[in-house]
């Protein structure tokens, strides 16, 4: 028998007592190398040479490899704490950069729970939204401040309510797959690359060239994990069972009675259904990274993303095809910046994510 709503109040109050208490995150990567950045980019499906090839990047205004705006996921992902056995669904992020993350940075990440709010929803009834604020610094230099949001839900309640269980999953024809393949082959032609983003030629309402992602496969999830790093829950052999010894509620039993990582909902059909999903789904950070890819392909090698904000609206399941689109919402020649609005829509027409990015066309002198 899983946790019930009656079990939550004492856990929630104990967690609220920790609001504002800072601690250093366990980091996947601390010294940032071109190889780490490149592996992350490919994990997202982004082959931009600015993120992968030192020789190419050296000839750009940045002078070295820089990281995509969502790369901080592979430095240190804030994981919701304090509610053991209560499932976490990543809900969105906001990142403000002082400058891009660059090859050669040695980052330290410090976080604190910022707020914990109770919500009522159709997916799992009573849930809690945890907000963490994390700073990423290169020595004494602040590089970025990231705010992340997660929903904490009761697994049994979500399964019993079955909000998403009626959602059908598509089987693609050979002709549809051929069309998808051609779209992928055509995308790179629209990438700005070494072309300059000229603000005098940009107008409010201009549309960004669209990108597609999917149909989502378990291989896509594996590529993401390979790029971002496995994280705290995905461990092998003895390390996993040592972790279970310290955190007995962490494992989720699969059909063979074996305790698997909570993140197996991203690749295991039956366990995903145990938490009220029709099947495995992507990582929230993964979809945020897709929207970042949309923006960086368009802005080219002479501009950078100073701020990005993304809100996840619905799950994206294995088999779903996602189309990413965006448009310009403001242009400010005085600050040499512009803003774009972007969104992710699946093949059913469901909005699964939306966001906004502020782009600056002047490279910081201290990069």
Short mmCIF file of C-alpha atoms in Angstrom, two decimals:
data_model
loop_
_atom_site.label_atom_id
_atom_site.label_comp_id
_atom_site.label_asym_id
_atom_site.label_seq_id
_atom_site.Cartn_x
_atom_site.Cartn_y
_atom_site.Cartn_z
CA UNK A 1 0.00 0.00 0.00
CA UNK A 2 1.42 3.37 -0.99
CA UNK A 3 1.28 6.68 0.81
CA UNK A 4 -2.07 8.42 1.24
CA UNK A 5 -3.00 12.09 1.61
CA UNK A 6 -3.16 11.57 5.40
CA UNK A 7 0.56 10.79 5.43
CA UNK A 8 1.57 14.07 3.84
CA UNK A 9 0.99 16.88 6.43
CA UNK A 10 3.86 15.99 8.82
CA UNK A 11 6.22 15.42 5.91
CA UNK A 12 5.22 18.74 4.33
CA UNK A 13 5.70 20.70 7.55
CA UNK A 14 9.15 19.17 8.07
CA UNK A 15 10.08 20.13 4.52
CA UNK A 16 8.79 23.70 4.91
CA UNK A 17 11.16 24.11 7.85
CA UNK A 18 14.02 23.72 5.37
CA UNK A 19 13.02 26.64 3.14
CA UNK A 20 16.01 28.92 2.59
CA UNK A 21 18.62 26.44 3.83
CA UNK A 22 21.41 26.38 1.24
CA UNK A 23 23.46 23.33 0.39
CA UNK A 24 25.90 22.39 -2.37
CA UNK A 25 24.51 19.98 -4.94
CA UNK A 26 26.04 16.66 -5.84
CA UNK A 27 27.37 17.50 -9.30
CA UNK A 28 27.54 15.31 -12.37
CA UNK A 29 30.17 17.56 -13.96
CA UNK A 30 32.25 20.27 -12.33
CA UNK A 31 35.09 20.96 -14.79
CA UNK A 32 33.38 21.80 -18.08
CA UNK A 33 35.15 20.45 -21.15
CA UNK A 34 34.36 20.66 -24.84
CA UNK A 35 33.71 16.90 -24.83
CA UNK A 36 31.12 17.19 -22.04
CA UNK A 37 29.33 20.05 -23.81
CA UNK A 38 29.40 18.20 -27.12
CA UNK A 39 28.03 15.00 -25.60
CA UNK A 40 25.20 16.96 -24.00
CA UNK A 41 24.33 18.69 -27.30
CA UNK A 42 24.17 15.36 -29.14
CA UNK A 43 22.02 13.96 -26.32
CA UNK A 44 19.50 16.64 -27.24
CA UNK A 45 19.84 15.92 -30.96
CA UNK A 46 21.73 19.19 -31.58
CA UNK A 47 24.78 18.91 -33.86
CA UNK A 48 25.64 22.64 -33.91
CA UNK A 49 29.46 22.85 -34.25
CA UNK A 50 29.49 25.85 -31.88
CA UNK A 51 28.77 23.36 -29.10
CA UNK A 52 30.90 20.49 -30.37
CA UNK A 53 34.00 21.53 -32.35
CA UNK A 54 36.77 23.56 -30.63
CA UNK A 55 38.35 24.60 -33.94
CA UNK A 56 35.05 25.91 -35.27
CA UNK A 57 34.15 27.66 -32.00
CA UNK A 58 37.58 29.36 -31.83
CA UNK A 59 36.70 31.31 -34.98
CA UNK A 60 33.42 32.65 -33.51
CA UNK A 61 33.09 35.77 -31.30
CA UNK A 62 33.06 33.48 -28.25
CA UNK A 63 36.52 32.13 -29.06
CA UNK A 64 35.81 28.71 -27.55
CA UNK A 65 33.08 26.13 -27.21
CA UNK A 66 30.06 27.42 -25.31
CA UNK A 67 27.20 25.39 -23.89
CA UNK A 68 23.52 25.37 -24.88
CA UNK A 69 21.36 27.33 -22.42
CA UNK A 70 19.91 24.21 -20.77
CA UNK A 71 23.34 22.60 -20.28
CA UNK A 72 23.12 23.30 -16.54
CA UNK A 73 21.10 20.07 -16.31
CA UNK A 74 24.34 18.16 -16.74
CA UNK A 75 26.19 20.24 -14.15
CA UNK A 76 23.76 19.71 -11.31
CA UNK A 77 20.05 19.00 -11.54
CA UNK A 78 18.06 20.07 -8.49
CA UNK A 79 16.06 17.06 -7.38
CA UNK A 80 13.03 17.52 -5.11
CA UNK A 81 13.76 16.37 -1.58
CA UNK A 82 11.94 15.83 1.68
CA UNK A 83 8.85 13.86 0.58
CA UNK A 84 10.01 10.26 0.44
CA UNK A 85 7.85 8.00 -1.70
CA UNK A 86 5.99 10.96 -3.26
CA UNK A 87 6.56 10.99 -7.01
CA UNK A 88 8.17 14.05 -8.60
CA UNK A 89 7.21 15.48 -11.99
CA UNK A 90 9.48 18.21 -13.33
CA UNK A 91 7.28 21.20 -14.23
CA UNK A 92 9.52 23.96 -15.59
CA UNK A 93 12.50 26.24 -15.22
CA UNK A 94 13.77 29.79 -15.45
CA UNK A 95 17.47 30.51 -15.98
CA UNK A 96 19.16 33.91 -15.99
CA UNK A 97 22.74 34.02 -17.27
CA UNK A 98 25.46 36.56 -16.57
CA UNK A 99 27.29 35.01 -19.53
CA UNK A 100 27.23 31.66 -21.36
CA UNK A 101 28.70 28.58 -19.72
CA UNK A 102 32.03 27.99 -21.50
CA UNK A 103 34.64 25.31 -21.99
CA UNK A 104 37.11 25.61 -19.11
CA UNK A 105 34.63 26.73 -16.46
CA UNK A 106 34.81 24.97 -13.09
CA UNK A 107 31.32 25.32 -11.68
CA UNK A 108 29.98 25.04 -8.15
CA UNK A 109 26.21 24.74 -7.68
CA UNK A 110 24.41 25.80 -4.49
CA UNK A 111 20.66 25.42 -4.04
CA UNK A 112 17.89 26.05 -1.54
CA UNK A 113 14.20 25.25 -1.37
CA UNK A 114 12.47 28.54 -2.10
CA UNK A 115 8.78 27.65 -1.69
CA UNK A 116 6.37 24.74 -1.23
CA UNK A 117 2.76 25.28 -2.27
CA UNK A 118 -0.23 22.96 -2.08
CA UNK A 119 -2.30 22.53 -5.26
CA UNK A 120 -5.43 20.62 -6.26
CA UNK A 121 -5.42 19.04 -9.71
CA UNK A 122 -7.10 16.44 -11.91
CA UNK A 123 -3.99 14.28 -12.24
CA UNK A 124 -3.50 13.32 -8.58
CA UNK A 125 -5.73 15.50 -6.41
CA UNK A 126 -3.60 17.07 -3.68
CA UNK A 127 -0.10 17.84 -4.90
CA UNK A 128 2.73 20.12 -3.89
CA UNK A 129 4.79 22.43 -6.07
CA UNK A 130 8.41 22.67 -4.95
CA UNK A 131 10.49 25.60 -6.16
CA UNK A 132 14.27 25.59 -5.81
CA UNK A 133 16.70 28.39 -6.63
CA UNK A 134 20.22 27.32 -7.62
CA UNK A 135 23.29 29.46 -8.28
CA UNK A 136 26.09 28.24 -10.55
CA UNK A 137 29.44 29.95 -10.05
CA UNK A 138 32.87 29.74 -11.63
CA UNK A 139 35.02 30.45 -8.58
CA UNK A 140 33.75 33.77 -7.22
CA UNK A 141 32.04 34.66 -10.51
CA UNK A 142 28.27 34.10 -10.68
CA UNK A 143 27.50 32.55 -14.07
CA UNK A 144 23.79 31.71 -13.81
CA UNK A 145 20.81 31.55 -11.46
CA UNK A 146 18.29 28.78 -12.13
CA UNK A 147 14.82 28.36 -10.68
CA UNK A 148 13.22 24.94 -11.12
CA UNK A 149 9.71 23.69 -10.37
CA UNK A 150 8.47 20.17 -9.61
CA UNK A 151 5.07 18.70 -8.81
CA UNK A 152 5.00 16.08 -6.03
CA UNK A 153 2.10 13.66 -6.42
CA UNK A 154 0.86 10.45 -4.80
CA UNK A 155 1.48 7.57 -7.21
CA UNK A 156 -1.57 5.48 -6.25
CA UNK A 157 -3.88 8.49 -6.43
CA UNK A 158 -2.60 9.45 -9.88
CA UNK A 159 -3.04 5.87 -11.13
CA UNK A 160 -6.58 5.59 -9.76
CA UNK A 161 -7.69 8.90 -11.27
CA UNK A 162 -6.27 7.96 -14.67
CA UNK A 163 -6.30 11.46 -16.15
CA UNK A 164 -4.09 10.47 -19.10
CA UNK A 165 -5.07 6.80 -19.47
CA UNK A 166 -7.51 7.44 -22.32
CA UNK A 167 -4.82 9.06 -24.46
CA UNK A 168 -4.17 7.00 -27.58
CA UNK A 169 -0.69 6.34 -28.90
CA UNK A 170 -0.03 6.53 -32.62
CA UNK A 171 1.41 3.92 -34.97
CA UNK A 172 3.28 5.59 -37.84
CA UNK A 173 3.18 4.38 -41.42
CA UNK A 174 6.32 3.94 -43.53
CA UNK A 175 5.34 7.02 -45.57
CA UNK A 176 4.98 9.11 -42.41
CA UNK A 177 8.41 8.01 -41.19
CA UNK A 178 9.91 8.92 -44.59
CA UNK A 179 8.35 12.38 -44.32
CA UNK A 180 9.74 12.82 -40.79
CA UNK A 181 13.20 11.76 -41.98
CA UNK A 182 13.12 14.35 -44.77
CA UNK A 183 12.14 17.09 -42.31
CA UNK A 184 15.15 16.21 -40.18
CA UNK A 185 17.44 16.32 -43.21
CA UNK A 186 16.08 19.74 -44.20
CA UNK A 187 16.38 21.33 -40.72
CA UNK A 188 20.12 21.92 -40.82
CA UNK A 189 19.74 24.07 -43.95
CA UNK A 190 17.83 26.65 -41.91
CA UNK A 191 20.41 26.91 -39.11
CA UNK A 192 21.95 30.40 -39.08
CA UNK A 193 25.42 29.21 -38.09
CA UNK A 194 28.03 31.86 -38.91
CA UNK A 195 25.44 34.28 -40.26
CA UNK A 196 24.87 37.40 -38.16
CA UNK A 197 21.51 38.00 -36.47
CA UNK A 198 20.87 41.56 -37.69
CA UNK A 199 18.34 43.25 -35.39
CA UNK A 200 17.58 45.89 -38.02
CA UNK A 201 16.13 43.12 -40.18
CA UNK A 202 14.06 41.48 -37.43
CA UNK A 203 10.40 42.35 -36.88
CA UNK A 204 7.92 41.44 -34.16
CA UNK A 205 5.97 38.44 -35.42
CA UNK A 206 8.83 36.93 -37.42
CA UNK A 207 8.69 33.16 -37.11
CA UNK A 208 11.62 30.90 -36.30
CA UNK A 209 12.23 27.89 -38.55
CA UNK A 210 10.46 24.99 -36.89
CA UNK A 211 12.13 21.83 -35.57
CA UNK A 212 10.72 18.37 -34.92
CA UNK A 213 11.63 15.86 -32.22
CA UNK A 214 10.57 12.26 -32.26
CA UNK A 215 8.64 10.13 -32.59
CA UNK A 216 10.04 9.80 -29.08
CA UNK A 217 11.78 6.47 -28.48
CA UNK A 218 13.48 4.86 -25.50
CA UNK A 219 16.71 5.40 -27.47
CA UNK A 220 16.03 9.16 -27.35
CA UNK A 221 15.76 8.88 -23.57
CA UNK A 222 19.02 6.90 -23.42
CA UNK A 223 20.78 9.52 -25.55
CA UNK A 224 19.52 12.22 -23.19
CA UNK A 225 20.81 10.33 -20.15
CA UNK A 226 24.14 9.75 -21.86
CA UNK A 227 24.43 13.47 -22.51
CA UNK A 228 23.13 14.79 -19.21
CA UNK A 229 24.59 12.17 -16.87
CA UNK A 230 22.64 9.52 -15.03
CA UNK A 231 21.94 11.53 -11.91
CA UNK A 232 21.41 10.50 -8.33
CA UNK A 233 18.89 7.64 -8.75
CA UNK A 234 20.40 5.67 -11.64
CA UNK A 235 23.10 3.47 -10.17
CA UNK A 236 24.49 0.05 -11.01
CA UNK A 237 24.86 -3.15 -9.02
CA UNK A 238 26.21 -2.66 -5.50
CA UNK A 239 25.93 1.14 -5.61
CA UNK A 240 22.19 0.85 -6.29
CA UNK A 241 21.57 -1.54 -3.41
CA UNK A 242 23.71 0.53 -1.06
CA UNK A 243 21.53 3.48 -2.03
CA UNK A 244 18.36 1.43 -1.40
CA UNK A 245 19.72 0.50 2.01
CA UNK A 246 19.90 4.21 2.88
CA UNK A 247 16.68 5.15 1.05
CA UNK A 248 14.28 2.15 1.14
CA UNK A 249 11.39 4.06 -0.50
CA UNK A 250 13.44 5.02 -3.56
CA UNK A 251 12.93 1.84 -5.60
CA UNK A 252 9.90 1.01 -7.76
CA UNK A 253 9.14 -2.69 -8.18
CA UNK A 254 9.02 -3.89 -11.76
CA UNK A 255 6.99 -6.87 -13.02
CA UNK A 256 9.72 -9.26 -11.81
CA UNK A 257 9.75 -7.88 -8.26
CA UNK A 258 13.05 -6.04 -8.76
CA UNK A 259 13.36 -2.51 -7.31
CA UNK A 260 14.21 -0.18 -10.18
CA UNK A 261 15.14 3.51 -10.20
CA UNK A 262 12.18 5.93 -9.90
CA UNK A 263 13.28 7.28 -13.28
CA UNK A 264 12.33 3.98 -14.93
CA UNK A 265 8.95 5.60 -15.65
CA UNK A 266 10.82 7.07 -18.63
CA UNK A 267 11.40 3.65 -20.21
CA UNK A 268 9.28 0.99 -18.46
CA UNK A 269 5.69 0.64 -19.74
CA UNK A 270 4.21 -1.06 -16.69
CA UNK A 271 5.79 1.16 -14.07
CA UNK A 272 4.77 4.27 -16.00
CA UNK A 273 1.19 2.99 -15.86
CA UNK A 274 1.50 2.56 -12.08
CA UNK A 275 1.74 6.34 -11.72
CA UNK A 276 -1.22 7.04 -14.01
CA UNK A 277 0.53 7.42 -17.36
CA UNK A 278 -0.40 5.45 -20.51
CA UNK A 279 3.29 4.72 -21.10
CA UNK A 280 6.86 5.99 -20.66
CA UNK A 281 7.48 9.69 -21.18
CA UNK A 282 10.37 12.06 -21.75
CA UNK A 283 12.39 13.96 -19.15
CA UNK A 284 11.11 17.47 -18.51
CA UNK A 285 14.60 18.95 -18.83
CA UNK A 286 14.89 17.08 -22.14
CA UNK A 287 11.92 18.94 -23.64
CA UNK A 288 13.24 22.23 -22.26
CA UNK A 289 16.48 21.48 -24.07
CA UNK A 290 14.56 20.93 -27.31
CA UNK A 291 13.09 24.43 -27.06
CA UNK A 292 16.55 25.79 -26.36
CA UNK A 293 17.74 24.03 -29.53
CA UNK A 294 15.01 25.79 -31.51
CA UNK A 295 16.30 29.19 -30.36
CA UNK A 296 20.04 28.60 -30.70
CA UNK A 297 19.67 27.22 -34.23
CA UNK A 298 17.98 30.49 -35.22
CA UNK A 299 20.24 33.02 -33.46
CA UNK A 300 23.53 31.68 -34.86
CA UNK A 301 27.09 32.05 -33.60
CA UNK A 302 27.05 35.80 -32.87
CA UNK A 303 24.36 35.84 -30.18
CA UNK A 304 23.51 34.04 -26.95
CA UNK A 305 20.54 33.24 -24.74
CA UNK A 306 20.63 35.46 -21.66
CA UNK A 307 17.34 34.29 -20.13
CA UNK A 308 15.10 31.32 -20.77
CA UNK A 309 11.83 30.35 -19.12
CA UNK A 310 9.90 27.17 -19.91
CA UNK A 311 6.68 25.74 -18.50
CA UNK A 312 5.72 22.10 -19.10
CA UNK A 313 2.02 21.62 -19.73
CA UNK A 314 1.45 17.93 -20.52
CA UNK A 315 3.49 14.72 -20.71
CA UNK A 316 5.23 13.69 -23.94
CA UNK A 317 5.05 9.93 -24.41
CA UNK A 318 7.16 7.36 -26.21
CA UNK A 319 5.81 7.41 -29.76
CA UNK A 320 4.82 11.10 -29.72
CA UNK A 321 6.01 13.44 -32.47
CA UNK A 322 6.69 16.99 -31.28
CA UNK A 323 6.88 20.14 -33.41
CA UNK A 324 8.74 23.14 -31.97
CA UNK A 325 7.83 26.63 -33.17
CA UNK A 326 8.62 30.18 -32.11
CA UNK A 327 8.13 33.82 -32.99
CA UNK A 328 9.70 37.17 -32.14
CA UNK A 329 7.79 39.15 -29.50
CA UNK A 330 10.05 42.21 -29.07
CA UNK A 331 13.16 43.83 -30.51
CA UNK A 332 15.28 46.37 -28.59
CA UNK A 333 18.17 47.87 -30.59
CA UNK A 334 19.33 49.92 -27.57
CA UNK A 335 20.12 46.81 -25.51
CA UNK A 336 20.96 44.77 -28.62
CA UNK A 337 18.41 42.18 -27.58
CA UNK A 338 15.17 40.55 -28.59
CA UNK A 339 12.69 38.11 -27.09
CA UNK A 340 11.09 35.08 -28.64
CA UNK A 341 8.12 32.99 -27.59
CA UNK A 342 8.30 29.26 -28.28
CA UNK A 343 6.08 26.23 -27.89
CA UNK A 344 6.05 22.45 -28.25
CA UNK A 345 2.96 20.77 -29.74
CA UNK A 346 2.52 17.02 -30.20
CA UNK A 347 1.01 15.24 -33.22
CA UNK A 348 -2.42 15.35 -31.53
CA UNK A 349 -2.29 19.15 -31.37
CA UNK A 350 -1.71 19.23 -27.58
CA UNK A 351 0.47 22.01 -26.20
CA UNK A 352 3.08 20.16 -24.11
CA UNK A 353 5.44 23.06 -23.30
CA UNK A 354 5.74 26.79 -23.81
CA UNK A 355 8.32 29.40 -22.95
CA UNK A 356 10.18 32.59 -23.69
CA UNK A 357 13.83 33.46 -24.26
CA UNK A 358 15.77 36.72 -24.24
CA UNK A 359 18.56 36.80 -26.79
CA UNK A 360 21.50 39.23 -26.75
CA UNK A 361 23.51 39.91 -29.90
CA UNK A 362 26.57 41.35 -28.15
CA UNK A 363 29.04 38.81 -26.76
CA UNK A 364 30.12 39.63 -23.17
CA UNK A 365 33.68 40.87 -22.92
CA UNK A 366 34.49 38.41 -20.10
CA UNK A 367 33.64 35.22 -22.00
#
